[in-house]
mmCIF file of C-alpha atoms and ligand atoms in Angstrom:
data_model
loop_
_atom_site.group_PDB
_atom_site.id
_atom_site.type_symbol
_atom_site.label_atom_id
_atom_site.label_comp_id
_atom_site.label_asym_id
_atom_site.label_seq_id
_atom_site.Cartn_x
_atom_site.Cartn_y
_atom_site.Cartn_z
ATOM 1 C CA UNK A 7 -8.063 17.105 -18.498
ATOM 2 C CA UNK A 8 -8.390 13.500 -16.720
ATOM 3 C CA UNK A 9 -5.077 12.793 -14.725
ATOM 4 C CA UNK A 10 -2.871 10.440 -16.541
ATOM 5 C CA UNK A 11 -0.831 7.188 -14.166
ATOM 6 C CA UNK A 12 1.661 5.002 -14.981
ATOM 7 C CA UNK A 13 2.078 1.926 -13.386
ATOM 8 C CA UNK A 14 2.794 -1.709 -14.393
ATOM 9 C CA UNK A 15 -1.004 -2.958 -16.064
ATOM 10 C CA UNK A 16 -0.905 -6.694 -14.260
ATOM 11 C CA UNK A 17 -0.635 -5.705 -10.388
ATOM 12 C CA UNK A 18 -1.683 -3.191 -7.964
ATOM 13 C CA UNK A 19 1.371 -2.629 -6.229
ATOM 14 C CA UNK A 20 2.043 0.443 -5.409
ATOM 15 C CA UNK A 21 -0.570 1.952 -8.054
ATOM 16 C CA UNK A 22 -3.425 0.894 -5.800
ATOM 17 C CA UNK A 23 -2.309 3.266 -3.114
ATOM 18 C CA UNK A 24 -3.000 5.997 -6.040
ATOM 19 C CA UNK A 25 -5.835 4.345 -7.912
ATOM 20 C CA UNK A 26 -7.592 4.225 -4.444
ATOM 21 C CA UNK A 27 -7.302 8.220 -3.766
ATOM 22 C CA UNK A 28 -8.227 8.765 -7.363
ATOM 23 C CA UNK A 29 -11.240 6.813 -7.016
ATOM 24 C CA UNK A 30 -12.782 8.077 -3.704
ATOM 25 C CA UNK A 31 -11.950 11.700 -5.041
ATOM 26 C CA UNK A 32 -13.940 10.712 -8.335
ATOM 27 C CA UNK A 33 -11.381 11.931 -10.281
ATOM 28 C CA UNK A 34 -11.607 11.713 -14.170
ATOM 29 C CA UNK A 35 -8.173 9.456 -14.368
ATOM 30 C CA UNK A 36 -6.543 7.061 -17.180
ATOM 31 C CA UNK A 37 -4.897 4.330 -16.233
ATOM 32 C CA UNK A 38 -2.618 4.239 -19.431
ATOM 33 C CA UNK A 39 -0.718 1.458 -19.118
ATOM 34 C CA UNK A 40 -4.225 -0.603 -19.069
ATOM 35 C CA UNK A 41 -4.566 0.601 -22.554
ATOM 36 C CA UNK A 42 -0.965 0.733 -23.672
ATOM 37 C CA UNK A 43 0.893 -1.601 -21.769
ATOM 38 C CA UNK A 44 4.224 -2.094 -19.969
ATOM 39 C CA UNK A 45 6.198 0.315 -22.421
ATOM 40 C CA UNK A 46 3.994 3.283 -21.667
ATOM 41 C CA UNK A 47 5.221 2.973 -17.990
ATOM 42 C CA UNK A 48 9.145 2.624 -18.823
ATOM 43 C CA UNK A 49 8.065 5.524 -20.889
ATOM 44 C CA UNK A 50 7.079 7.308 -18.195
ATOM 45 C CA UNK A 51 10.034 6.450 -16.014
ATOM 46 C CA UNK A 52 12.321 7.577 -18.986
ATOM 47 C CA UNK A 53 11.312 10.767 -19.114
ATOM 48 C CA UNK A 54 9.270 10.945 -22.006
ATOM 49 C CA UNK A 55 6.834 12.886 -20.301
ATOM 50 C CA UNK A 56 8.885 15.569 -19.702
ATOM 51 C CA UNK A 57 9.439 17.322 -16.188
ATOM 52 C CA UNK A 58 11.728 15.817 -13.048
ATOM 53 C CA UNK A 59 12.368 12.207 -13.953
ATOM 54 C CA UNK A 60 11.213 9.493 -11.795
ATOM 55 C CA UNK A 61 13.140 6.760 -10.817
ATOM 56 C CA UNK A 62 10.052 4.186 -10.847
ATOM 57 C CA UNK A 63 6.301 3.916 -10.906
ATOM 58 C CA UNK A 64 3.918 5.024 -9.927
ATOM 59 C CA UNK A 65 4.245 8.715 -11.950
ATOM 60 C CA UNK A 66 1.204 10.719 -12.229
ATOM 61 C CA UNK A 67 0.772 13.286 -15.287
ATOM 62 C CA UNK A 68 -1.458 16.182 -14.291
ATOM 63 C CA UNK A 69 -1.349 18.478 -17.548
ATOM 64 C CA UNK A 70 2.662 19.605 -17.650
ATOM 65 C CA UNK A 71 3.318 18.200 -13.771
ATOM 66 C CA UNK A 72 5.025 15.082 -13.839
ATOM 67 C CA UNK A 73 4.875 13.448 -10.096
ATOM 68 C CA UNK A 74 6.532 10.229 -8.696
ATOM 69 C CA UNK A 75 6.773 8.732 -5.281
ATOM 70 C CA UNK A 76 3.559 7.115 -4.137
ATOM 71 C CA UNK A 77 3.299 9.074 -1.130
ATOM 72 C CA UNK A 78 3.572 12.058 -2.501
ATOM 73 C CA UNK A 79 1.673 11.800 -5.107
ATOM 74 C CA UNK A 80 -1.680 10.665 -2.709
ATOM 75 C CA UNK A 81 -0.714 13.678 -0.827
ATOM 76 C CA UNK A 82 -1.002 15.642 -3.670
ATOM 77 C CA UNK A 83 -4.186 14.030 -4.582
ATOM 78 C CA UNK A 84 -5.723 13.890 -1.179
ATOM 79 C CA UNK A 85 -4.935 18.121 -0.782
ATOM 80 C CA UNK A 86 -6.697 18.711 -4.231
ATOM 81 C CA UNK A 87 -9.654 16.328 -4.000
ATOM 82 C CA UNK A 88 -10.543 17.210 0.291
ATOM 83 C CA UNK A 89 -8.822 14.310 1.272
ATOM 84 C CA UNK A 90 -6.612 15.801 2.852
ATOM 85 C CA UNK A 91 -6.520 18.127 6.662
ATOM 86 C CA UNK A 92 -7.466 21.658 6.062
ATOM 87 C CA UNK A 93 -4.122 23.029 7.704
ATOM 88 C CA UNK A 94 -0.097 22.777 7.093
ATOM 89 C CA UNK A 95 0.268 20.953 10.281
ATOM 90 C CA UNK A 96 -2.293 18.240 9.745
ATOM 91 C CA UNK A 97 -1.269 17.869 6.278
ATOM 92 C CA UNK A 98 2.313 17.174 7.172
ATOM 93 C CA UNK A 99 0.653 14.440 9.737
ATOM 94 C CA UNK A 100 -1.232 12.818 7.026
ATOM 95 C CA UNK A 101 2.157 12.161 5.399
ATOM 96 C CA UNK A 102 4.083 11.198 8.052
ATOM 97 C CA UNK A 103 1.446 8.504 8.464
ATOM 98 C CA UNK A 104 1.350 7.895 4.643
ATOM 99 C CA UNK A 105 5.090 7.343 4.711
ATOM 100 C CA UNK A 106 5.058 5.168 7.704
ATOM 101 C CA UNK A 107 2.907 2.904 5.576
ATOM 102 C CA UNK A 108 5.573 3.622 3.085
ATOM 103 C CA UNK A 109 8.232 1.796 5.049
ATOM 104 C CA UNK A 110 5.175 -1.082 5.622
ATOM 105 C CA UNK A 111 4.667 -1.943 2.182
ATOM 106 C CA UNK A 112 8.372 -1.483 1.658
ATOM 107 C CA UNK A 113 8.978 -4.150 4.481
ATOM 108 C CA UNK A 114 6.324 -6.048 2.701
ATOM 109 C CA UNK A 115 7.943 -6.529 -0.487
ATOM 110 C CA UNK A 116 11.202 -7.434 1.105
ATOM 111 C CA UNK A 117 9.689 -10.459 2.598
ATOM 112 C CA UNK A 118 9.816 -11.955 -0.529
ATOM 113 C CA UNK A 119 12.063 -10.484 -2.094
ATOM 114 C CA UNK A 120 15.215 -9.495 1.209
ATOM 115 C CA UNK A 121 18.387 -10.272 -1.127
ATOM 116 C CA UNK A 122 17.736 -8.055 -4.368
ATOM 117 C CA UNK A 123 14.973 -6.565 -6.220
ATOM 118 C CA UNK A 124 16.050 -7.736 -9.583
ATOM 119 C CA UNK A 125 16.441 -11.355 -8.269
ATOM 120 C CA UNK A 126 13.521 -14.145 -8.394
ATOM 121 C CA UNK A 127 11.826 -15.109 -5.745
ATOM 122 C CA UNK A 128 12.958 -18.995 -6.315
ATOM 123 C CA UNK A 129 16.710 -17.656 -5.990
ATOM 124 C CA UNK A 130 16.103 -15.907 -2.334
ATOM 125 C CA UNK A 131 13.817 -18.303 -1.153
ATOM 126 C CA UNK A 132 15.888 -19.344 2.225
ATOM 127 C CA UNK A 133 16.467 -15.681 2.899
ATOM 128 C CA UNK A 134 12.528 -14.720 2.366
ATOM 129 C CA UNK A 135 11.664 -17.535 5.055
ATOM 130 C CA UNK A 136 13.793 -15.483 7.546
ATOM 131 C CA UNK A 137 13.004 -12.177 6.568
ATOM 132 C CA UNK A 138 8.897 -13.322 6.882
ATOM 133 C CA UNK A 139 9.474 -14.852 9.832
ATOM 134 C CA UNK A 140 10.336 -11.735 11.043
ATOM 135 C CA UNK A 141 8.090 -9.431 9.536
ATOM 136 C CA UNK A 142 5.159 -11.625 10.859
ATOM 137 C CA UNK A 143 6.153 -11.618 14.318
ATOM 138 C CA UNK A 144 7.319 -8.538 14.722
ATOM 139 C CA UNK A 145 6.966 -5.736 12.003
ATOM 140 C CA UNK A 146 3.110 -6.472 11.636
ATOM 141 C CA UNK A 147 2.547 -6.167 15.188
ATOM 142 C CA UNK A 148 4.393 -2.772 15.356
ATOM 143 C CA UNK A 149 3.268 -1.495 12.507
ATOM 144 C CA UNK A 150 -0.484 -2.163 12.913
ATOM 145 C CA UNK A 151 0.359 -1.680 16.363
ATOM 146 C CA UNK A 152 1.019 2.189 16.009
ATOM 147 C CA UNK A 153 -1.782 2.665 13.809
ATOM 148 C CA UNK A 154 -3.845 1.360 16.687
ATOM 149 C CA UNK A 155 -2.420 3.729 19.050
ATOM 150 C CA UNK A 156 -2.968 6.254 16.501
ATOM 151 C CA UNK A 157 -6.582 5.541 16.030
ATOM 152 C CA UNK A 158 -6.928 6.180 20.158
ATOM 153 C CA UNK A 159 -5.678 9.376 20.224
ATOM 154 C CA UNK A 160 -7.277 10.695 17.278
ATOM 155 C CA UNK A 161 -10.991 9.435 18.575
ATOM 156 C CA UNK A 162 -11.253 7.644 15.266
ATOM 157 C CA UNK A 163 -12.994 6.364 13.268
ATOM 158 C CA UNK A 164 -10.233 7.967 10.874
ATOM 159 C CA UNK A 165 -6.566 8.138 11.476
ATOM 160 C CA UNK A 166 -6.498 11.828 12.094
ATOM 161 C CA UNK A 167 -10.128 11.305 13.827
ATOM 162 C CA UNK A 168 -13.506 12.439 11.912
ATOM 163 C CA UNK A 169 -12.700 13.253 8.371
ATOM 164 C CA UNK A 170 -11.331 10.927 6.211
ATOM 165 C CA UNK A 171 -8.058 11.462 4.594
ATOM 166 C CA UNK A 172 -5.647 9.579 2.195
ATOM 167 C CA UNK A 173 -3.505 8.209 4.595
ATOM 168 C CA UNK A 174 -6.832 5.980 5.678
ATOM 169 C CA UNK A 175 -7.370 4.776 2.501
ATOM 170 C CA UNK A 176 -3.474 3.493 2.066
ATOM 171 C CA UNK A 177 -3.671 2.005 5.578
ATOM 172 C CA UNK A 178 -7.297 -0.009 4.203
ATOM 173 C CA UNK A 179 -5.051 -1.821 1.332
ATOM 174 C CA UNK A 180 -2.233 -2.501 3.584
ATOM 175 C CA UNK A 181 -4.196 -4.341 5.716
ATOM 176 C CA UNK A 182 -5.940 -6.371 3.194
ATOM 177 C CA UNK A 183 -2.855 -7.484 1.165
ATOM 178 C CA UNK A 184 -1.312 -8.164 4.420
ATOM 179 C CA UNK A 185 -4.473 -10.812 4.633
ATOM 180 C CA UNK A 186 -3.644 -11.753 1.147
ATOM 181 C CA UNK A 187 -0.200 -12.523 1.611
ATOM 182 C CA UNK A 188 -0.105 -13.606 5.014
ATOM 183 C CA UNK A 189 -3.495 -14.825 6.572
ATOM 184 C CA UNK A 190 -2.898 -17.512 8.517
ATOM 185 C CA UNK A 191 -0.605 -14.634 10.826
ATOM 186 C CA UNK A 192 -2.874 -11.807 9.787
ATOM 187 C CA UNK A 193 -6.489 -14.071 11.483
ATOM 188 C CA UNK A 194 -4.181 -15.216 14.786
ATOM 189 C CA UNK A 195 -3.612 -11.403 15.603
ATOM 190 C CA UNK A 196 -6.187 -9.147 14.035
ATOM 191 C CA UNK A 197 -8.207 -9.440 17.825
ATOM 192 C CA UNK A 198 -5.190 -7.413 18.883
ATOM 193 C CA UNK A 199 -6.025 -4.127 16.217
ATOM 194 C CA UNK A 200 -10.022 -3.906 16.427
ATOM 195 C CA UNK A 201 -9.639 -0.095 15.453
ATOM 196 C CA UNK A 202 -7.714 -0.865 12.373
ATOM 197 C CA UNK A 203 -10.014 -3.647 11.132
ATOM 198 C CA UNK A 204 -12.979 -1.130 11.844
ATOM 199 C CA UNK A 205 -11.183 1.074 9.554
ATOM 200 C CA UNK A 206 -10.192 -1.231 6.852
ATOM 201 C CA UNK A 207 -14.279 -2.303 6.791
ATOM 202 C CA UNK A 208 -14.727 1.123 6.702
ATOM 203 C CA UNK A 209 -13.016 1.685 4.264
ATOM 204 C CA UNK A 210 -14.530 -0.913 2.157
ATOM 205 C CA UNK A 211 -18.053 -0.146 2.201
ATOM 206 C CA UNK A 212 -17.345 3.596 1.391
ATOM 207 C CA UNK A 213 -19.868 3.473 -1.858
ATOM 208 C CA UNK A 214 -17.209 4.859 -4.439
ATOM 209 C CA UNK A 215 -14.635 1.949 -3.372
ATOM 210 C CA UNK A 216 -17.109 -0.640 -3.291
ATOM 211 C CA UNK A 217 -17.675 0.047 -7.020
ATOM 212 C CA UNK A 218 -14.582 0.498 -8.098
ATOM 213 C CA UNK A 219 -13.214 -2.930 -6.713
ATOM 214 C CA UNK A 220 -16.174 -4.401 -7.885
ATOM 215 C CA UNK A 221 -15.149 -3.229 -11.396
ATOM 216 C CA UNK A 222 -12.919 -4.393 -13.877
ATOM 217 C CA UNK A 223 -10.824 -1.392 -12.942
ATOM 218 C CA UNK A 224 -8.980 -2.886 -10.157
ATOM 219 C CA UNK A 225 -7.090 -5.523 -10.181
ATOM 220 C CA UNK A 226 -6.333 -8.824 -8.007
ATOM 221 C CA UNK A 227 -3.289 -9.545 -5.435
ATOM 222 C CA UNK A 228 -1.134 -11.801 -7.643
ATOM 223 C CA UNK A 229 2.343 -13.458 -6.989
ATOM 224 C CA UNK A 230 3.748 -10.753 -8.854
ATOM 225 C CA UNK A 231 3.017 -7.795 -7.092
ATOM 226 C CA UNK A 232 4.116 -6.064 -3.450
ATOM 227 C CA UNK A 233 1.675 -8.435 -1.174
ATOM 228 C CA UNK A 234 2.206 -12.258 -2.462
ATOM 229 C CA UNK A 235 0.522 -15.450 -1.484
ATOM 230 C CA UNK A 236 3.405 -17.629 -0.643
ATOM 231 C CA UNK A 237 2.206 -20.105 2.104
ATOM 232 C CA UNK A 238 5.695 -21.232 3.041
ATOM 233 C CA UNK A 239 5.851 -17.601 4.307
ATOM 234 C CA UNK A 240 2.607 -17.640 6.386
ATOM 235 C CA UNK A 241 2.700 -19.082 9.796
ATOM 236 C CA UNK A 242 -0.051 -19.094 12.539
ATOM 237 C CA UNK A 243 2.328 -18.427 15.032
ATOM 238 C CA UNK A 244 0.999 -15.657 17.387
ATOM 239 C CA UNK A 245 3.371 -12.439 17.803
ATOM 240 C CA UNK A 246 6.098 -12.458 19.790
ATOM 241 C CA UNK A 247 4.878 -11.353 22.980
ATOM 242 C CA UNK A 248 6.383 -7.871 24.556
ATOM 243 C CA UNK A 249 6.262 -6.577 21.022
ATOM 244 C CA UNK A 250 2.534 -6.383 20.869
ATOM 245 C CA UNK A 251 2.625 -4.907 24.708
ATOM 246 C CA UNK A 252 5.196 -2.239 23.293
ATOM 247 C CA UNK A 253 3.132 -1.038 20.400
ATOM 248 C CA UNK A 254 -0.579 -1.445 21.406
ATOM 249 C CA UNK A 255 -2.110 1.501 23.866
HETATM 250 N N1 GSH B 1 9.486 4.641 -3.066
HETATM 251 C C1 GSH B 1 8.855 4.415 -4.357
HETATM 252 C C2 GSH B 1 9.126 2.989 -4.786
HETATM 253 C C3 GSH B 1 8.706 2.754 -6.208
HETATM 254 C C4 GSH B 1 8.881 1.313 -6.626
HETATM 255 O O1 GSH B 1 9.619 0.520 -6.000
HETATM 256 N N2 GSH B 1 8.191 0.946 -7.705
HETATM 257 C C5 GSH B 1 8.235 -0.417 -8.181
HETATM 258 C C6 GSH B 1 6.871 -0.891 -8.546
HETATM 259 S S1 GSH B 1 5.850 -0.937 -7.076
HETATM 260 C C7 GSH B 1 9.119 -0.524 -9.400
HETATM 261 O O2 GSH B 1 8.680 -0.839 -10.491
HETATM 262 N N3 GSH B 1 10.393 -0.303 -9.173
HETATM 263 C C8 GSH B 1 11.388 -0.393 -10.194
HETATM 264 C C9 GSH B 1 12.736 -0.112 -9.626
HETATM 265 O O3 GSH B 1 12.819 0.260 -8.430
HETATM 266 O O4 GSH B 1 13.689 -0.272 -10.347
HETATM 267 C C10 GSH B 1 7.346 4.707 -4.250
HETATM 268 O O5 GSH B 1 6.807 4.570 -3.158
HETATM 269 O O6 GSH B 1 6.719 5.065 -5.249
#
């Protein structure tokens, strides 16, 4: 039976981190709200699927489980499909790092949106200057930073060093709707992360993700989504200095 996800039809968001493990697993998988639209998702997030409810999407149906949280659900992917480290310990590694780029995403959103979720963007747009500012100069830096670092003492080319695991193929969409939303910061400090932009190309050319963001399958970064294109947010300003020295090996 194919796996079943919810997730809002118009944007990646967070269903990209799961679409992506899905895809390099070649799992059989319906993306229902494609077919059914929005409803099926608040559906899904009522409960009408039965099991634990989940507060929001993305929820994955895999015959009577009913899963939500992203990272836990591409951990649960990623162990079923050999995505994942053989062992207890290195699976509990791969989501540590999943849920660090968690908090990244997370941070990512609240660029735009730093006063309140259910606000618009036009009615925070002071705030989400500040906030960006921020994340630009210094969250970016640290985050991509410690990936870095974590890249060096694995060996690479992978996060947790030969075998590619879910956590790499979250970190690979990060980074690219990081470019999308900010690339005037993301081109003035990429230099600074050459193992991360190895792994996001990487990532990229593996055959089964070439063709599925080649198909109609996956979506484009819109001003919707978790990574917007809002230049007033961009800046070319380098990172602040000391932060870069404090995160990079
Ligand atoms: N921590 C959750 C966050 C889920 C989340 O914020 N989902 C968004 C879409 S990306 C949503 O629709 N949230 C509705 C809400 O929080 O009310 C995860 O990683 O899955």
């Amino acid at each position: 039976m194919p796996y079943a996800l919810y997730y809002w039809p118009s944007i990646p968001g967070r269903g990209e981190y799961v679409r992506l493990v899905l895809e390099q697993a070649g799992a059989a998988y319906v993306d229902v709200a494609r077919r059914e639209g929005n409803g099926a998702v608040l559906a899904a997030v009522r409960g009408d699927l039965g099991g634990v409810p989940a507060l929001a999407p993305p929820v994955l149906k895999d015959g009577e489980l009913v899963i939500a949280q992203t990272a836990n659900i591409c951990a649960y992917l990623g162990i079923r499909h050999g995505l994942a480290p053989a062992d207890d310990g290195g699976r509990a590694i791969a989501l540590q790092l999943q849920l660090t780029i968690a908090d990244l995403a997370a941070e990512a959103h609240d660029t735009h949106h730093p006063v309140g979720t259910g606000l618009y963007y036009e009615d925070q747009r002071e705030e989400a200057k500040r906030a960006a500012d921020s994340f630009r100069r210094q969250r970016i830096p640290k985050f991509l930073g410690y990936f870095e670092r974590v890249l060096g003492a694995s060996g690479g080319p992978w996060l947790l060093g030969e075998a590619l695991t879910f956590p790499d193929l979250s970190l690979a969409h990060t980074v690219e709707g990081l470019r999308y939303a900010f690339p005037r910061a993301m081109s003035s400090f990429e230099d600074d992360i050459p193992g991360v932009v190895a792994l996001a190309a990487s990532v990229a050319a593996l055959p089964r993700i070439a063709a599925y963001r080649a198909s109609d399958r996956c979506l484009p970064f819109n001003e919707n989504g978790l990574f917007r294109r809002y230049p007033e947010l961009d800046d070319p300003s380098p990172p602040l200095e000391g932060v870069v020295r404090a995160t990079l090996p």
